[in-house]
C-alpha angles and dihedrals in degrees: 000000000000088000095061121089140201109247124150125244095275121118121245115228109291098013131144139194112223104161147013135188135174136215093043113153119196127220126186094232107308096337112100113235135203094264106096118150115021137133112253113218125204126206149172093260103017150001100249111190121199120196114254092199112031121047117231099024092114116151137160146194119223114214100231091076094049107101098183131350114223115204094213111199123234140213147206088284100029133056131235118264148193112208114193119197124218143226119223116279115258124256089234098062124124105241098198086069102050118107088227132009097224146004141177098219118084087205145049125211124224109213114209096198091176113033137282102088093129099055087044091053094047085049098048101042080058100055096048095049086050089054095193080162090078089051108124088236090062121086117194132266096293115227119247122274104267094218084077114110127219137211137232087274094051091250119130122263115236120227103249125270098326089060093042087055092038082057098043089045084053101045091049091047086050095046084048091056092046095058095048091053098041079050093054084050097045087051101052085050100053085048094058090035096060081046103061087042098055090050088044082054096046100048087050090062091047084053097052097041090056100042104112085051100051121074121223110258095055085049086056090051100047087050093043085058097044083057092051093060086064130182112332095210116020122208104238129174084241087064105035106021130236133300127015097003090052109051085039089052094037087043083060101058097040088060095055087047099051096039094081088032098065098049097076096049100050108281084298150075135171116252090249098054084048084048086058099039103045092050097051097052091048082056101204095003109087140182134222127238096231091051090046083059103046090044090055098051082063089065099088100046092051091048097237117173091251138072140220109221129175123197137222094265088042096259113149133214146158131227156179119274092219077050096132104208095175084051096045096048089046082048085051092046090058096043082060093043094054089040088041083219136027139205126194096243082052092058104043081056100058094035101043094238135139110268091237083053094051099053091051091055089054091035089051084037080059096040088059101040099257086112155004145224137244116188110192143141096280090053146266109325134170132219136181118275115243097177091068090051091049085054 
């Protein structure tokens, strides 16, 4: 901590903003500070954090002192952090503008309380091998006017209302600048995006029109190589928040996804194998089970073509809307009839299922009356009912 220094939010000469994040808390070392809720500002020659809740505590880390940056993992309890460790501070510093005199860490810890540590990381690793800071152009980070006065806590005093409305102006022209860039960006993404997918869409006709003439094992693979391109531009709670938004916005996505992908098992797929399949295709950036499920009891409110059902035993699943149960469970009762009995591990062999899938759809047939059961030592298995037809 004796290696960071007050400064206020201007820009030296040269200098660049590339990234900022709040909710960052700082530690000297492992010893919590004072500094608890502030916005942590990257930019081309230094990390500059604000205060979020206190005006004036403004204070910033030039790169050239950083030695090494370590990307320290979090956990439920914990959040995630960067730790940059420091050389030692030049001879040549001045002192009066140091945020502590002294300190027995040779490191601080940035705490990322609500997410975006690793973009942040990968940002800030890239800015100080580029060192722009060493460019002849570029002065140094200048020292504080003297003539500022301090308070008792060691913070700058403001002057008065005009500085207060100067800072707020800034911040808003600086926000300003943030959201046009992260927009050109947005937009270059979505291009390549509808791209990708219109690729993804033609290649599935294709697929379809050649399907007699393929064997399966190349239509495995083709599909094998469609799910390895994956989601373009995953829903994840650092670019749309926490809570309601998340799960609406997250529920969207999943439906696109698993419209073309139910098609192909029946109009419908256990939550397990969607877990699977969902996360494979969003590459690092994984969702939980309990947010899956969250995301798929919005599917109904915001009218997707898809639906959450939960069976008797709890199983859940999601389906199709043109999903035909009358018609399925008259297809399965066929199926028995032809095979005169039926067992769960049979059917999820002729109609490509689950097995777990397959035993609720004989367990719902028998629910219905199209069959019953026969529990025996050799296992669950399912026959027409007669019954129904005598009647």
């Amino acid at each position: 901590m004796d290696r960071l220094v007050w400064c206020d939010e201007s820009l030296l000469p040269g200098e660049v903003n590339i990234l900022q994040q709040a909710c960052v808390r700082i530690y000297d070392g492992e010893d919590r500070t004072s500094f608890e809720n502030g916005i942590l500002q990257l930019t081309t020659h230094r990390v500059v954090w604000d205060d979020q809740d206190q005006d004036g505590r403004t204070l910033c880390l030039n790169h050239s002192l950083v030695a090494r940056l370590e990307d320290i993992r979090g956990s439920i309890t914990k959040s995630h952090k960067i730790a940059p460790h420091l050389q030692p501070a030049p001879a040549s510093r001045d002192v009066s503008q140091a945020v502590m005199m002294a300190s027995r860490h040779d490191y601080v810890r940035f705490s990322f309380r609500k997410g975006g540590q690793s973009e942040f990381l990968n940002a800030y690793q890239q800015q100080i091998s580029k060192k722009l800071w060493e460019l002849p152009q570029i002065k140094a980070l200048p020292s504080k006017p003297t003539a500022q006065a301090r308070t008792a806590k060691g913070a700058p005093v403001r002057s008065g209302i005009m500085g207060i409305e100067r800072k707020l102006e800034a911040k808003r022209l600086e926000t300003d600048k943030s959201i046009s860039e992260a927009f050109q960006d947005l937009n270059a993404l979505m291009v390549k995006a509808k791209e990708m997918v219109a690729l993804a869409d033609s290649v599935t006709r294709k697929l379809e029109d050649k399907k007699g003439s393929l064997t399966e094992d190349e239509t495995t693979a083709l599909q094998s190589y469609l799910l390895s391109v994956g989601i373009a531009n995953p829903v994840t709670r650092e670019t749309h928040g926490s809570g309601a938004t998340y799960h609406r916005e997250l529920a969207k996505q999943l439906a696109v996804f698993l419209e073309g992908q139910l098609k192909d098992t029946g109009g419908i797929m256990t939550m397990q194998d969607i877990y699977c399949r969902f996360n494979r295709a969003r590459g690092m950036e994984l969702v939980s089970p309990e947010d899956l499920v969250n995301a798929c009891q919005n599917f109904a409110s915001l009218k997707l073509p898809v639906r959450l059902k939960k069976f008797d035993s709890g199983v859940l699943v999601v389906e199709l809307l043109s999903h035909d149960e009358d018609s399925l469970l008259k297809d399965l009762q066929s199926k028995v009839v032809e095979r005169a009995s039926m067992s769960a591990d049979e059917l999820s062999q002729v109609a490509n299922i689950s097995i777990m899938l397959a035993k609720e759809r004989l367990l719902l047939a028998e629910t219905k009356g199209f069959l019953c059961r026969d529990d025996s030592v050799e296992g669950l298995r399912f026959y027409t009912n007669r019954f129904l037809e005598a009647c």
